[in-house]
Short mmCIF file of C-alpha atoms and ligand atoms in Angstrom, two decimals:
data_model
loop_
_atom_site.label_atom_id
_atom_site.label_comp_id
_atom_site.label_asym_id
_atom_site.label_seq_id
_atom_site.Cartn_x
_atom_site.Cartn_y
_atom_site.Cartn_z
CA MET U 20 21.42 -129.63 -31.62
CA LYS U 21 22.50 -129.28 -34.74
CA LYS U 22 21.00 -131.97 -37.30
CA LYS U 23 23.75 -132.61 -40.41
CA ASN U 24 22.70 -134.13 -43.58
CA PHE U 25 25.22 -137.26 -44.79
CA MET U 26 28.13 -134.94 -46.87
CA LEU U 27 30.66 -135.51 -49.17
CA ILE U 28 33.89 -133.94 -49.07
CA ILE U 29 35.66 -134.03 -52.70
CA VAL U 30 39.67 -134.16 -52.52
CA GLY U 31 40.86 -134.25 -55.65
CA LEU U 32 38.88 -135.80 -58.32
CA VAL U 33 36.96 -138.75 -57.81
CA ILE U 34 34.35 -138.77 -55.11
CA VAL U 35 34.56 -141.92 -52.61
CA THR U 36 30.83 -143.37 -52.26
CA CYS U 37 31.51 -145.80 -49.96
CA THR U 38 32.26 -146.53 -46.44
CA SER U 39 32.27 -150.11 -45.91
CA CYS U 40 33.10 -152.02 -49.51
CA GLY U 41 31.63 -155.46 -49.87
CA SER U 42 33.21 -157.66 -52.36
CA ASN U 43 30.58 -157.52 -54.86
CA GLU U 44 31.21 -153.70 -55.33
CA SER U 45 31.61 -152.57 -59.22
CA ALA U 46 34.68 -151.96 -60.61
CA LYS U 47 33.89 -148.01 -61.03
CA ASN U 48 33.65 -148.51 -57.07
CA LYS U 49 36.95 -150.09 -56.67
CA GLU U 50 38.36 -147.35 -59.03
CA ALA U 51 36.78 -144.21 -56.72
CA GLU U 52 38.31 -146.33 -53.82
CA THR U 53 41.47 -145.32 -55.10
CA LYS U 54 41.08 -142.06 -54.90
CA ARG U 55 41.85 -139.91 -51.99
CA GLY U 56 39.44 -137.81 -50.01
CA ILE U 57 36.67 -138.14 -47.18
CA THR U 58 33.59 -139.26 -46.66
CA LYS U 59 31.03 -138.40 -43.87
CA SER U 60 28.43 -140.69 -43.06
CA ALA U 61 25.41 -140.93 -39.63
CA TRP U 62 27.09 -143.34 -37.31
CA GLY U 63 24.16 -143.34 -34.50
CA THR U 64 23.40 -141.09 -31.55
CA THR U 65 24.59 -140.91 -27.98
CA ASP U 66 23.66 -138.49 -25.25
CA GLY U 67 21.09 -136.23 -27.93
CA LYS U 68 24.13 -136.22 -29.87
CA GLN U 69 24.61 -137.45 -33.40
CA VAL U 70 27.93 -139.58 -34.08
CA HIS U 71 29.73 -139.56 -37.02
CA LEU U 72 32.03 -141.73 -39.00
CA PHE U 73 34.72 -140.01 -41.56
CA THR U 74 37.16 -142.35 -43.67
CA LEU U 75 39.51 -140.74 -45.09
CA THR U 76 41.61 -142.00 -48.41
CA ASN U 77 44.33 -141.79 -50.40
CA LYS U 78 45.74 -141.93 -53.66
CA SER U 79 46.41 -145.73 -53.06
CA GLY U 80 43.37 -146.41 -51.26
CA ALA U 81 44.37 -147.15 -47.77
CA GLN U 82 41.77 -146.00 -45.10
CA ILE U 83 41.50 -144.60 -41.67
CA LYS U 84 38.28 -144.53 -40.33
CA ILE U 85 37.94 -142.19 -37.14
CA SER U 86 35.26 -141.28 -35.25
CA ASP U 87 33.61 -137.85 -33.86
CA TYR U 88 32.64 -139.87 -30.87
CA GLY U 89 36.25 -139.21 -28.25
CA GLY U 90 38.02 -138.45 -31.71
CA THR U 91 38.67 -142.14 -32.49
CA ILE U 92 40.28 -144.04 -35.36
CA THR U 93 38.37 -147.36 -35.32
CA SER U 94 39.91 -148.84 -37.94
CA TRP U 95 43.39 -148.15 -40.37
CA VAL U 96 43.47 -151.02 -43.43
CA VAL U 97 47.00 -151.04 -45.52
CA PRO U 98 47.59 -153.46 -47.68
CA ASP U 99 50.07 -156.40 -46.28
CA LYS U 100 53.53 -157.60 -48.41
CA LYS U 101 50.85 -160.38 -50.45
CA GLY U 102 48.38 -157.31 -51.15
CA ASN U 103 46.17 -158.33 -48.50
CA SER U 104 44.68 -155.61 -46.70
CA SER U 105 43.68 -155.85 -43.27
CA SER U 106 42.77 -153.07 -40.24
CA ILE U 107 46.30 -152.65 -38.29
CA VAL U 108 44.61 -150.95 -35.17
CA LEU U 109 42.01 -152.51 -32.88
CA GLY U 110 38.61 -151.08 -33.19
CA PHE U 111 34.75 -151.53 -33.72
CA ASP U 112 32.39 -151.52 -36.80
CA SER U 113 29.40 -149.59 -34.65
CA LEU U 114 28.99 -147.41 -32.01
CA PRO U 115 27.62 -149.68 -29.56
CA GLY U 116 31.06 -151.49 -28.91
CA TYR U 117 32.71 -148.44 -27.89
CA LEU U 118 29.86 -147.00 -26.35
CA ALA U 119 30.26 -150.67 -23.79
CA LYS U 120 33.70 -148.67 -22.78
CA PRO U 121 36.74 -150.51 -23.95
CA PRO U 122 39.32 -149.91 -22.95
CA TYR U 123 40.29 -146.72 -25.37
CA PHE U 124 40.45 -148.78 -28.43
CA GLY U 125 42.28 -145.81 -30.80
CA ALA U 126 40.87 -143.01 -28.78
CA THR U 127 42.02 -139.41 -28.65
CA ILE U 128 43.23 -139.35 -24.44
CA GLY U 129 42.43 -135.68 -22.91
CA ARG U 130 42.98 -134.00 -20.89
CA TYR U 131 45.49 -135.91 -19.48
CA GLY U 132 46.75 -139.02 -21.01
CA ASN U 133 48.09 -141.40 -18.28
CA ARG U 134 47.76 -141.40 -14.44
CA ILE U 135 47.65 -138.49 -12.09
CA ALA U 136 48.15 -139.12 -8.46
CA LYS U 137 45.42 -140.16 -5.96
CA GLY U 138 43.41 -137.53 -8.82
CA LYS U 139 45.36 -134.61 -6.87
CA PHE U 140 47.79 -132.18 -7.99
CA LYS U 141 48.47 -128.33 -7.22
CA ILE U 142 49.58 -124.97 -9.18
CA GLY U 143 50.88 -122.11 -7.10
CA ASN U 144 48.93 -123.05 -3.96
CA ASP U 145 45.46 -124.24 -5.22
CA THR U 146 45.09 -127.83 -4.66
CA TYR U 147 42.93 -129.66 -7.40
CA THR U 148 41.16 -132.83 -7.23
CA LEU U 149 39.91 -134.97 -10.23
CA ALA U 150 37.71 -137.52 -11.09
CA THR U 151 39.57 -141.04 -10.18
CA ASN U 152 39.02 -143.90 -11.83
CA ASN U 153 41.53 -146.26 -11.51
CA GLY U 154 42.24 -147.30 -8.06
CA LYS U 155 42.81 -144.12 -6.31
CA ASN U 156 44.14 -142.71 -9.32
CA ALA U 157 43.19 -140.24 -12.17
CA LEU U 158 43.62 -142.12 -15.58
CA HIS U 159 43.02 -140.79 -18.84
CA GLY U 160 41.14 -137.81 -18.12
CA GLY U 161 38.66 -139.39 -15.81
CA LEU U 162 35.19 -140.20 -15.95
CA GLN U 163 34.02 -138.96 -18.99
CA GLY U 164 37.08 -137.73 -20.49
CA PHE U 165 38.19 -136.36 -24.25
CA ASP U 166 37.27 -140.06 -24.83
CA LYS U 167 33.50 -140.19 -24.44
CA VAL U 168 32.93 -136.70 -25.34
CA VAL U 169 31.25 -136.31 -29.22
CA TRP U 170 33.87 -133.62 -31.02
CA ASP U 171 32.75 -131.13 -33.18
CA PRO U 172 33.88 -131.80 -36.58
CA SER U 173 35.31 -129.91 -39.26
CA PRO U 174 36.88 -132.00 -42.14
CA VAL U 175 39.68 -130.14 -44.69
CA VAL U 176 39.90 -129.94 -47.80
CA ASP U 177 43.61 -129.80 -48.79
CA SER U 178 46.29 -131.81 -50.50
CA VAL U 179 45.79 -135.09 -47.68
CA ALA U 180 43.07 -135.98 -46.56
CA SER U 181 42.36 -135.03 -43.46
CA LEU U 182 39.98 -134.09 -40.61
CA THR U 183 39.80 -131.88 -37.36
CA LEU U 184 37.70 -132.35 -34.46
CA ASN U 185 36.72 -129.61 -31.54
CA TYR U 186 36.41 -130.05 -28.31
CA THR U 187 36.01 -127.12 -25.55
CA SER U 188 36.51 -128.69 -22.36
CA LYS U 189 34.51 -126.03 -18.76
CA ASP U 190 36.21 -125.63 -16.23
CA GLY U 191 36.05 -127.53 -13.67
CA GLU U 192 35.69 -130.68 -16.14
CA GLU U 193 36.54 -133.84 -14.51
CA GLY U 194 37.90 -131.92 -11.99
CA TYR U 195 40.20 -129.61 -13.76
CA PRO U 196 41.15 -125.81 -13.64
CA GLY U 197 40.22 -124.09 -16.99
CA ASN U 198 38.19 -123.54 -19.72
CA LEU U 199 40.57 -126.09 -22.25
CA LYS U 200 39.68 -125.47 -26.13
CA THR U 201 41.59 -128.42 -28.02
CA SER U 202 41.60 -129.53 -32.09
CA VAL U 203 42.65 -132.61 -33.03
CA THR U 204 43.48 -132.97 -36.79
CA PHE U 205 44.10 -136.39 -38.59
CA SER U 206 45.80 -136.81 -41.87
CA LEU U 207 46.71 -139.19 -43.96
CA SER U 208 48.74 -138.85 -46.70
CA ASP U 209 49.60 -140.74 -49.70
CA ASP U 210 52.22 -142.92 -48.44
CA ASN U 211 50.40 -143.79 -45.65
CA GLU U 212 51.56 -141.69 -42.79
CA LEU U 213 48.81 -140.55 -40.12
CA THR U 214 49.89 -137.55 -38.89
CA ILE U 215 47.71 -136.45 -35.45
CA GLU U 216 48.15 -132.68 -34.61
CA TYR U 217 47.18 -131.48 -31.16
CA ASN U 218 46.58 -127.67 -30.43
CA ALA U 219 44.51 -126.24 -27.22
CA GLU U 220 44.67 -123.06 -25.22
CA THR U 221 42.74 -122.58 -21.72
CA ASP U 222 41.74 -119.47 -19.74
CA LYS U 223 43.25 -120.88 -16.64
CA PRO U 224 46.68 -122.78 -16.02
CA THR U 225 45.87 -126.57 -16.15
CA PRO U 226 48.18 -129.50 -16.61
CA ILE U 227 47.50 -130.64 -20.23
CA ASN U 228 48.60 -134.30 -21.99
CA LEU U 229 46.96 -134.95 -25.30
CA THR U 230 47.93 -138.40 -26.77
CA ASN U 231 46.43 -140.73 -29.02
CA HIS U 232 45.28 -144.62 -27.80
CA SER U 233 45.56 -146.65 -30.47
CA TYR U 234 45.89 -150.29 -30.01
CA PHE U 235 47.95 -151.96 -32.84
CA ASN U 236 48.57 -155.05 -34.52
CA LEU U 237 50.45 -154.92 -37.44
CA THR U 238 49.69 -158.79 -38.43
CA GLY U 239 46.04 -157.29 -38.89
CA ASP U 240 44.63 -160.64 -36.69
CA VAL U 241 43.94 -160.68 -32.77
CA ASN U 242 44.57 -164.46 -33.26
CA ASN U 243 48.83 -163.86 -33.77
CA ASN U 244 49.44 -161.72 -30.50
CA ILE U 245 52.31 -159.00 -30.89
CA LEU U 246 54.79 -161.11 -28.46
CA ASP U 247 56.29 -161.18 -31.73
CA HIS U 248 56.44 -157.92 -33.30
CA ILE U 249 59.75 -156.48 -33.70
CA LEU U 250 60.03 -153.01 -31.42
CA MET U 251 62.91 -150.52 -31.02
CA ILE U 252 62.24 -147.72 -28.76
CA ASN U 253 65.14 -144.29 -28.93
CA ALA U 254 65.11 -144.40 -25.05
CA ASP U 255 68.65 -144.85 -22.74
CA HIS U 256 66.02 -144.10 -20.11
CA TYR U 257 62.50 -145.34 -18.60
CA THR U 258 60.03 -144.16 -15.22
CA PRO U 259 59.90 -146.95 -12.88
CA VAL U 260 56.67 -147.24 -11.47
CA ASP U 261 54.95 -147.70 -8.58
CA SER U 262 52.64 -151.17 -7.79
CA THR U 263 50.07 -148.64 -9.34
CA LEU U 264 51.63 -147.56 -12.26
CA ILE U 265 52.54 -144.20 -10.47
CA PRO U 266 56.39 -143.01 -11.60
CA THR U 267 58.49 -143.05 -7.95
CA GLY U 268 60.51 -140.04 -9.95
CA GLU U 269 63.23 -141.88 -11.15
CA ILE U 270 64.85 -141.77 -14.15
CA LYS U 271 66.48 -145.07 -14.68
CA SER U 272 68.57 -146.25 -17.44
CA VAL U 273 67.35 -149.11 -19.62
CA LYS U 274 70.96 -150.60 -19.56
CA GLY U 275 71.10 -154.26 -18.89
CA THR U 276 67.21 -154.51 -18.14
CA PRO U 277 64.16 -155.57 -20.69
CA PHE U 278 63.22 -152.01 -21.15
CA ASP U 279 65.96 -151.64 -23.51
CA PHE U 280 64.67 -151.26 -26.79
CA THR U 281 67.05 -149.45 -28.03
CA LYS U 282 68.10 -152.02 -30.35
CA PRO U 283 65.67 -153.36 -32.23
CA GLY U 284 64.07 -156.81 -30.40
CA GLU U 285 61.63 -159.25 -29.94
CA ILE U 286 58.79 -157.67 -27.41
CA GLY U 287 57.97 -161.58 -26.41
CA SER U 288 61.72 -162.32 -25.39
CA ARG U 289 62.02 -160.45 -22.05
CA ILE U 290 58.11 -159.50 -21.15
CA ASN U 291 58.43 -162.32 -18.60
CA GLU U 292 60.98 -160.20 -16.57
CA VAL U 293 58.69 -157.13 -16.76
CA LYS U 294 55.98 -157.73 -13.62
CA GLY U 295 52.37 -157.13 -15.73
CA GLY U 296 54.59 -156.73 -18.51
CA TYR U 297 55.28 -153.22 -20.67
CA ASP U 298 53.38 -150.29 -19.30
CA HIS U 299 55.93 -148.04 -18.37
CA ASN U 300 56.90 -144.29 -19.73
CA PHE U 301 60.19 -144.00 -22.25
CA VAL U 302 62.35 -141.08 -21.69
CA LEU U 303 62.94 -140.91 -24.95
CA ASN U 304 66.61 -139.83 -25.86
CA LYS U 305 65.60 -136.18 -27.74
CA LYS U 306 67.16 -132.89 -26.70
CA ASP U 307 64.44 -130.66 -28.04
CA ASN U 308 60.51 -130.86 -29.11
CA SER U 309 60.78 -131.04 -32.96
CA LEU U 310 59.36 -134.31 -34.72
CA GLN U 311 62.07 -137.28 -34.44
CA LEU U 312 61.80 -141.11 -35.04
CA VAL U 313 61.45 -142.47 -31.28
CA ALA U 314 59.99 -145.78 -32.19
CA THR U 315 59.71 -148.73 -34.87
CA LEU U 316 58.10 -151.54 -35.00
CA SER U 317 57.88 -154.29 -37.21
CA ASP U 318 56.37 -157.51 -37.89
CA SER U 319 57.51 -160.48 -40.19
CA ILE U 320 53.61 -162.62 -40.90
CA SER U 321 52.63 -159.19 -42.79
CA GLY U 322 55.76 -157.08 -43.44
CA ARG U 323 54.75 -154.41 -41.95
CA LYS U 324 56.40 -152.06 -40.10
CA MET U 325 55.50 -148.56 -38.62
CA GLU U 326 57.58 -145.95 -37.36
CA VAL U 327 56.57 -143.40 -35.00
CA TYR U 328 57.98 -140.09 -34.93
CA THR U 329 56.73 -137.00 -32.44
CA THR U 330 57.23 -133.82 -30.59
CA GLU U 331 56.86 -135.34 -27.65
CA PRO U 332 59.66 -136.24 -25.06
CA GLY U 333 57.47 -139.61 -23.31
CA LEU U 334 55.96 -142.67 -25.41
CA GLN U 335 54.30 -145.50 -22.81
CA PHE U 336 54.39 -148.38 -24.70
CA TYR U 337 51.63 -150.73 -22.88
CA SER U 338 51.97 -154.39 -23.95
CA GLY U 339 48.22 -155.12 -23.91
CA ASN U 340 48.43 -156.33 -20.31
CA PHE U 341 45.16 -155.71 -19.33
CA LEU U 342 42.99 -157.31 -22.52
CA ASN U 343 41.52 -160.80 -21.19
CA GLY U 344 39.88 -161.96 -24.02
CA SER U 345 36.37 -160.45 -22.59
CA ILE U 346 36.16 -158.45 -25.18
CA LYS U 347 35.61 -159.13 -28.62
CA THR U 348 36.44 -157.77 -32.55
CA SER U 349 33.44 -156.66 -35.24
CA ASN U 350 33.58 -160.93 -36.05
CA GLY U 351 33.45 -162.08 -33.19
CA LYS U 352 37.44 -162.90 -32.08
CA ALA U 353 38.26 -162.19 -28.54
CA ILE U 354 40.39 -159.40 -28.28
CA SER U 355 43.06 -161.71 -25.76
CA GLN U 356 46.05 -160.39 -23.59
CA HIS U 357 48.75 -159.08 -25.99
CA ALA U 358 46.65 -158.89 -29.17
CA ALA U 359 48.08 -155.83 -29.26
CA LEU U 360 49.74 -153.23 -27.88
CA CYS U 361 50.21 -149.17 -27.63
CA LEU U 362 52.94 -146.60 -28.55
CA GLU U 363 51.18 -143.53 -26.85
CA THR U 364 53.28 -140.45 -26.98
CA GLN U 365 53.23 -137.74 -24.26
CA HIS U 366 54.41 -135.95 -21.27
CA PHE U 367 55.78 -138.25 -18.29
CA PRO U 368 52.46 -139.38 -16.30
CA ASP U 369 51.73 -137.67 -13.19
CA SER U 370 54.11 -135.36 -14.16
CA PRO U 371 51.90 -132.09 -12.16
CA ASN U 372 53.07 -133.81 -8.87
CA GLU U 373 56.92 -134.06 -10.15
CA PRO U 374 58.47 -131.46 -10.22
CA SER U 375 62.14 -132.64 -12.01
CA PHE U 376 59.80 -133.49 -15.08
CA PRO U 377 58.90 -131.44 -18.12
CA SER U 378 56.64 -129.29 -17.25
CA THR U 379 52.77 -130.05 -18.82
CA ILE U 380 51.23 -126.97 -17.53
CA LEU U 381 49.55 -124.49 -19.66
CA LYS U 382 48.95 -120.85 -19.49
CA PRO U 383 46.89 -118.85 -20.46
CA GLY U 384 48.51 -117.09 -23.38
CA GLU U 385 50.65 -119.97 -24.24
CA LYS U 386 49.61 -122.32 -27.18
CA TYR U 387 49.91 -126.02 -26.94
CA HIS U 388 50.95 -127.46 -30.38
CA THR U 389 52.37 -131.29 -30.46
CA ILE U 390 52.97 -133.35 -33.68
CA THR U 391 53.03 -137.00 -33.54
CA LYS U 392 53.33 -139.61 -37.30
CA TYR U 393 52.63 -143.19 -38.06
CA LYS U 394 54.37 -144.26 -41.19
CA ILE U 395 53.38 -147.62 -42.49
CA SER U 396 55.61 -149.23 -44.99
CA LEU U 397 56.32 -152.36 -46.38
CA GLN U 398 59.24 -154.18 -45.94
C1 BGC Q 413 47.75 -147.34 -19.53
C2 BGC Q 413 47.42 -148.50 -19.20
C3 BGC Q 413 46.15 -148.69 -19.35
C4 BGC Q 413 45.43 -148.43 -21.09
C5 BGC Q 413 43.97 -148.85 -20.83
C6 BGC Q 413 47.60 -147.37 -20.93
O1 BGC Q 413 48.24 -146.18 -21.65
O2 BGC Q 413 49.32 -147.02 -19.20
O3 BGC Q 413 47.83 -149.10 -17.22
O4 BGC Q 413 45.60 -150.03 -18.85
O5 BGC Q 413 45.97 -147.25 -21.25
O6 BGC Q 413 43.41 -148.46 -20.27
#
């Protein structure tokens, strides 16, 4: 195990010295806090490995904290329309919250985001059997997906605060074929744009579907649920699912259904018509894999708005249906149903078993490269 000491990376002129400043901090620290940079601090251990927490700060003082445990975004603090700052994502202040296996709060998901039916698929004549962890299905990479491993960090010093995490998933891990070399780069721009860039290469054909599982609540307070948030998804179609949330294979029009978010609409207005709540893959209106605006989310309490851009063909809109109050935030608030929502950019669930869906098989010699951006502004 490599023991790494506290390290400070300076981007621009001023050093950021605190990862969680109190209210009595000096004016000097306050000034420093408003400057672009990255800090790295020790954040406990798991499996004998040192875990770190990185704090990315932009010029205006907005901060994103990311751990190399699970490539997890633990907080994203931005001001609301009154100038009050709070985190717009669910997360914990310390590592034990994550070791208790919350439902993927903020995590990097891999090797395959969402479900693979019965944990089985074929490539050519070979059948592969995955670890199943969601009834009979495999979900989000299996028992120890990319959200539960310690990644190897390499902070990047550039014109924006940026962090790259690397992880090599071994041939056979969770049942997946091939050694998969993966890297994920998180960059925070000065105008509150979080860009996540995923890269991977393999030495055997393998399915791959990487995403981030942040749970957003733009009010910054889990006591307000997300049913009043206004959502737009640029998708004329979605993929209906069976009772175990596996796509039926159909690509269905959203027209005249509660899945029609082509015009901004209140999430709660039709959620009761969807059994169990929203947990569906939307087929984005895209002709190619260029980076395009695919969704917007806004909330009138905070005045915050989020735009989602991606190169991916799909978006899983999950309205936090299985949150049930049993998990509490670091300051003791119960995280109830619909306390937050996920907008997971992705290829479609169960693609390895649905030949009509865009392929998720990465072959040796090919480069997997996808980009997703979440941009926060005030309206
Ligand atoms: C899935 C949900 C699941 C949640 C947390 C989402 O991506 O679609 O069904 O409950 O992740 O595991």
